[in-house]
Amino acid sequence: MFEKLFLNWHLSLKAFIIFAHYRVFKTQRLLANLFWMKIDFYLRFHTQFGQKLAILGNLPSLGNDELDKALPLNYLNEEFWQASIEMDPTGLHQLQYRYVFIDQTGERKKEAEKNRFIDLSKPVEYVVTIDTWNDESTMENAYFTTPFSEVFFKEGKKQATKKPAHLTHQFRVKAPLLSQHEAICIVGSSDRLKQWHTNEPVLLSRKKHWWSVSLDLPASDFAISYKYGIYNLKQKVFIGFEEGDNRVIHNDGGEIKITLVHDGFARFHHKPWKGVGVAIPVFSLRSMNSFGVGEFLDIKLLADWSEEIGLRLIQLLPVNDTTATYTWKDSYPYAGISAFALHPIYINLEKVAGKKQSHIIKSLRKKQKQLNNLSEIDYEQVIQFKINILRELFELDAFDFMKDPEFKQFFDDNHVWLVPYAAFCYLRDKYKTSDFSKWKTNSVYNEVEIEKLCAPKSKTFGQIAFYCFVQYHLHLQLKDAAGYAHKKGIAVKGDIPIGIYRYSCDAWTAPGWFNMDMQAGAPPDDFTIRGQNWGFPTYNWKKMEEDHFEWWQQRFQQMSNYFDAFRIDHILGFFRIWSIPVDAVEGILGRFIPALPVHVTEFGERGIWFDYQRFCMPYIVDDILYKRFGAQAGLVVEHFLEQNSWGGYDLKKDFDTQRKVETYFGKLEVSEKNNELKQGLFDLITNVILYEHHGSAKTQFDFRILIESTTSFQYLEEPLKNKLRDLYVNYFYRRQDEFWKTEALKKLPALKDATDMLICGEDLGMVPHTVPDVMKQLGILSLEIQRMPKNPHTEFFHPRDAPYLSVITPSSHDMSTIRGWWEENREKTQRFYNYILSEPGTAPYFCESWINRAIVLQHLYAPAMWSIFQMQDLLGMSDSLRRENPAEERINDPANADHYWNYRMHLNLEQLIREKEFNKEVKDYIQNSGRG
């Protein structure tokens, strides 16, 4: 009884204070003869000492959406933080706002909620909001990303609710996983809330992300307890209440006009949604209508097949233009010459020609059939043929496409990147190279000059307009294909490369955003023992941060025209990137940047006598030369080395970098002997223990990775090895973690905040300990691959252990397929057979269809949100549909820098759609697993 009296007294006092503040405010405004609004914001949030909160919105008093100008909130009590503003609502239709968390170090983090709003179309004098913090890590936020809100759970016709003549309260809540005909309702301890009776509860209506209802609650209802429930509109039956304690609202009465209650997520226990997808590059698709390569319009057929078997997502590789040389080397989809432009090779010529120019396409049927019959893509023949036909169609169009209102809209929306790209392509073709440093004109980008070059009155306008013509048609075709997939209930997932091509339009227009003296890559692993060198310049993140990562935000905006989700290629690069000097060829010569280096004093502190020559220069002695080169050792000494003062050898100046060695041997005849010499010299150059940290004047150093594999390390005495080994472990596995976490949290939250697409991170490789925590904190899905476990103590990852916010797959485009992998390592396959498939005895030598099927089923029944399969792995379940030779199914080999990306499906999509027995079998598997 005492507790109830105390609660009523406490609520009365609170109501009196709010009412008194309002009376003072109203009197002041009446005297000033102005109509202003007062808004009190209350946020439910429990903080620790030193932590703070702020509010951000589209008003000057709320910082005009600038994070560092957000309005601080005041600590009210353990339950609430509070802030008040006064504003003139004139000319503003909606106030949008969100909350910001500030930790003890001053770092700011926005909440996940982007959709808090106050309707100002009919302004009132006083508004009170009672909000609930929405953390990025909350699982339910994934259900409000584009695939769910625009494709799977797209808003249909829902029960409308009538607004009362006099509005005092509006309740808003989120509930993403309702079934068809289900709606949210509310009941509680008020006559207006049906006094907890559920036979006719108050129904909420859905608008965008929120379920909401407006009510007139009398002042006599001083403190109201309530709960949300689910109501079946078709059967007119109350299904049940949300879980947890009753919610409570304090009705302050008096002259308070409106109280808005954002209650976060309704607390229903739903079975998590799970889906299945197929992964295949566009170029690998095969149809009867395409022209020797997969095209954007082939995605429609893929969507038809996906719908047939119950798939909910199509995952593609990057589709950016990579046309740098017009040779097969442009087949690498991660080397875009533009982060925005689409690849001309994916265009459907017949669609561009239309009925008006259909005669041109009819004359190409023989060539089309010839190219379509090839087992692999003839990249050079296809791209040259398509470009030639596109030029012919462009000439016949006579600039009519520019009169199309849809083109004008496309041009206006994309002018920022489209004009420089078109000029870049013109200059590339004019000078026969994308290396802009070799152009006779415009080698340095000048915006004014380029605008003149592209102006309608310019002599070059016609030639440059061609590239706009092509991009416009590509845009129409990809948008059409994505829209078609959406109508089938299928989302489309893109891929955003971590790097850009060194001689790209982006590097030309904004070289300051990139470190052109470095190359991005990956450290050595079990698949690439010398590391990977992708050749891309690394990002100048400090420069990009100056304009709040505008270039990245533009990329996401461009992608959102076509994609609902995307894969961040090598998300580890946002923590630190493997940076390789531009004079190196192999990835093993890289180091992580940024990184906290080892100071020269640390060696002394650990009892290590620091010897710059011994640790930082290639260690070359006669014994090493004879072990590496054998009979060729004398030749190596004579031509490539010179003796130094301590009895060993140094590389001659003309051969002291891998790039110089590569250039030298590039002029010689290709032979086994020359290849052995070249690789041997590469290995000598990498035979070091430390690299000097950039700009440190021999005071700070970075460890070369895998020092124990170097003869330089092996030739040291054992006590020194142990001391260096301890420092090496500290450098790579301890000192960097928090530093790299801070680096990632400078970038990823800002980038994630710029899009509503579902984000999946490719987090494979040498993963820092902080990566899973940051991805979980931001609600970014991880990638889990059975044969690449993240736990170093296990040989295989079991699908049953996948976290919910993840994508699980048996193989990716950088790996062999299930069938190909089965034949690569007999001992490993045997262990997988016995311990992961739980099969006794000797494993079959070849991956029989039942084995492939068992692995697919493991992934279907995994707890992950997404199970995504390469097309080859799905077809591998069928003896009649699988390709005969699994070695022909691999898309990429990361160990081969010159890999030709020309894999094609061996059967066309039309045939696949007709395979009713196989399709029904896969559909049954998916349905029985509870996915989709």
GROMACS .gro file of N, CA and C in nm, residues 817-819 847-854 856 870-883 889 906 918:
model
   87
  817THR      N    1   3.475  -2.586  -5.588
  817THR     CA    2   3.340  -2.626  -5.546
  817THR      C    3   3.350  -2.744  -5.450
  818ILE      N    4   3.237  -2.788  -5.398
  818ILE     CA    5   3.237  -2.905  -5.309
  818ILE      C    6   3.305  -3.023  -5.378
  819ARG      N    7   3.267  -3.048  -5.501
  819ARG     CA    8   3.321  -3.164  -5.573
  819ARG      C    9   3.469  -3.147  -5.602
  847CYS      N   10   3.351  -3.721  -5.520
  847CYS     CA   11   3.237  -3.668  -5.444
  847CYS      C   12   3.108  -3.713  -5.513
  848GLU      N   13   3.051  -3.821  -5.466
  848GLU     CA   14   2.928  -3.872  -5.523
  848GLU      C   15   2.813  -3.778  -5.490
  849SER      N   16   2.705  -3.785  -5.565
  849SER     CA   17   2.595  -3.690  -5.550
  849SER      C   18   2.537  -3.691  -5.410
  850TRP      N   19   2.533  -3.807  -5.344
  850TRP     CA   20   2.476  -3.813  -5.209
  850TRP      C   21   2.562  -3.737  -5.108
  851ILE      N   22   2.693  -3.736  -5.131
  851ILE     CA   23   2.783  -3.660  -5.042
  851ILE      C   24   2.760  -3.511  -5.061
  852ASN      N   25   2.753  -3.469  -5.187
  852ASN     CA   26   2.724  -3.328  -5.216
  852ASN      C   27   2.592  -3.287  -5.153
  853ARG      N   28   2.493  -3.374  -5.163
  853ARG     CA   29   2.361  -3.346  -5.108
  853ARG      C   30   2.367  -3.335  -4.955
  854ALA      N   31   2.442  -3.423  -4.892
  854ALA     CA   32   2.453  -3.421  -4.745
  854ALA      C   33   2.514  -3.290  -4.697
  856VAL      N   34   2.505  -2.996  -4.859
  856VAL     CA   35   2.405  -2.892  -4.882
  856VAL      C   36   2.300  -2.895  -4.772
  870GLN      N   37   2.678  -2.173  -5.422
  870GLN     CA   38   2.715  -2.156  -5.562
  870GLN      C   39   2.625  -2.246  -5.647
  871MET      N   40   2.594  -2.199  -5.765
  871MET     CA   41   2.510  -2.279  -5.856
  871MET      C   42   2.570  -2.418  -5.876
  872GLN      N   43   2.703  -2.424  -5.889
  872GLN     CA   44   2.771  -2.552  -5.913
  872GLN      C   45   2.746  -2.651  -5.800
  873ASP      N   46   2.737  -2.600  -5.676
  873ASP     CA   47   2.717  -2.689  -5.562
  873ASP      C   48   2.574  -2.742  -5.556
  874LEU      N   49   2.479  -2.662  -5.604
  874LEU     CA   50   2.341  -2.711  -5.611
  874LEU      C   51   2.328  -2.818  -5.720
  875LEU      N   52   2.386  -2.791  -5.836
  875LEU     CA   53   2.379  -2.889  -5.945
  875LEU      C   54   2.457  -3.015  -5.912
  876GLY      N   55   2.555  -3.002  -5.823
  876GLY     CA   56   2.635  -3.118  -5.784
  876GLY      C   57   2.556  -3.227  -5.716
  877MET      N   58   2.433  -3.197  -5.673
  877MET     CA   59   2.347  -3.298  -5.610
  877MET      C   60   2.285  -3.393  -5.712
  878SER      N   61   2.294  -3.359  -5.839
  878SER     CA   62   2.228  -3.439  -5.943
  878SER      C   63   2.331  -3.507  -6.033
  879ASP      N   64   2.320  -3.637  -6.044
  879ASP     CA   65   2.412  -3.711  -6.132
  879ASP      C   66   2.395  -3.672  -6.278
  880SER      N   67   2.273  -3.636  -6.315
  880SER     CA   68   2.246  -3.606  -6.456
  880SER      C   69   2.275  -3.460  -6.493
  881LEU      N   70   2.270  -3.368  -6.395
  881LEU     CA   71   2.286  -3.226  -6.426
  881LEU      C   72   2.426  -3.173  -6.395
  882ARG      N   73   2.499  -3.238  -6.311
  882ARG     CA   74   2.632  -3.189  -6.273
  882ARG      C   75   2.728  -3.194  -6.391
  883ARG      N   76   2.825  -3.105  -6.390
  883ARG     CA   77   2.928  -3.104  -6.495
  883ARG      C   78   3.015  -3.227  -6.477
  889GLU      N   79   3.466  -2.616  -6.300
  889GLU     CA   80   3.361  -2.537  -6.233
  889GLU      C   81   3.416  -2.422  -6.150
  906HIS      N   82   2.725  -2.486  -6.773
  906HIS     CA   83   2.733  -2.578  -6.887
  906HIS      C   84   2.596  -2.608  -6.946
  918PHE      N   85   1.430  -3.242  -6.065
  918PHE     CA   86   1.538  -3.185  -5.983
  918PHE      C   87   1.488  -3.064  -5.906
   0.00000   0.00000   0.00000
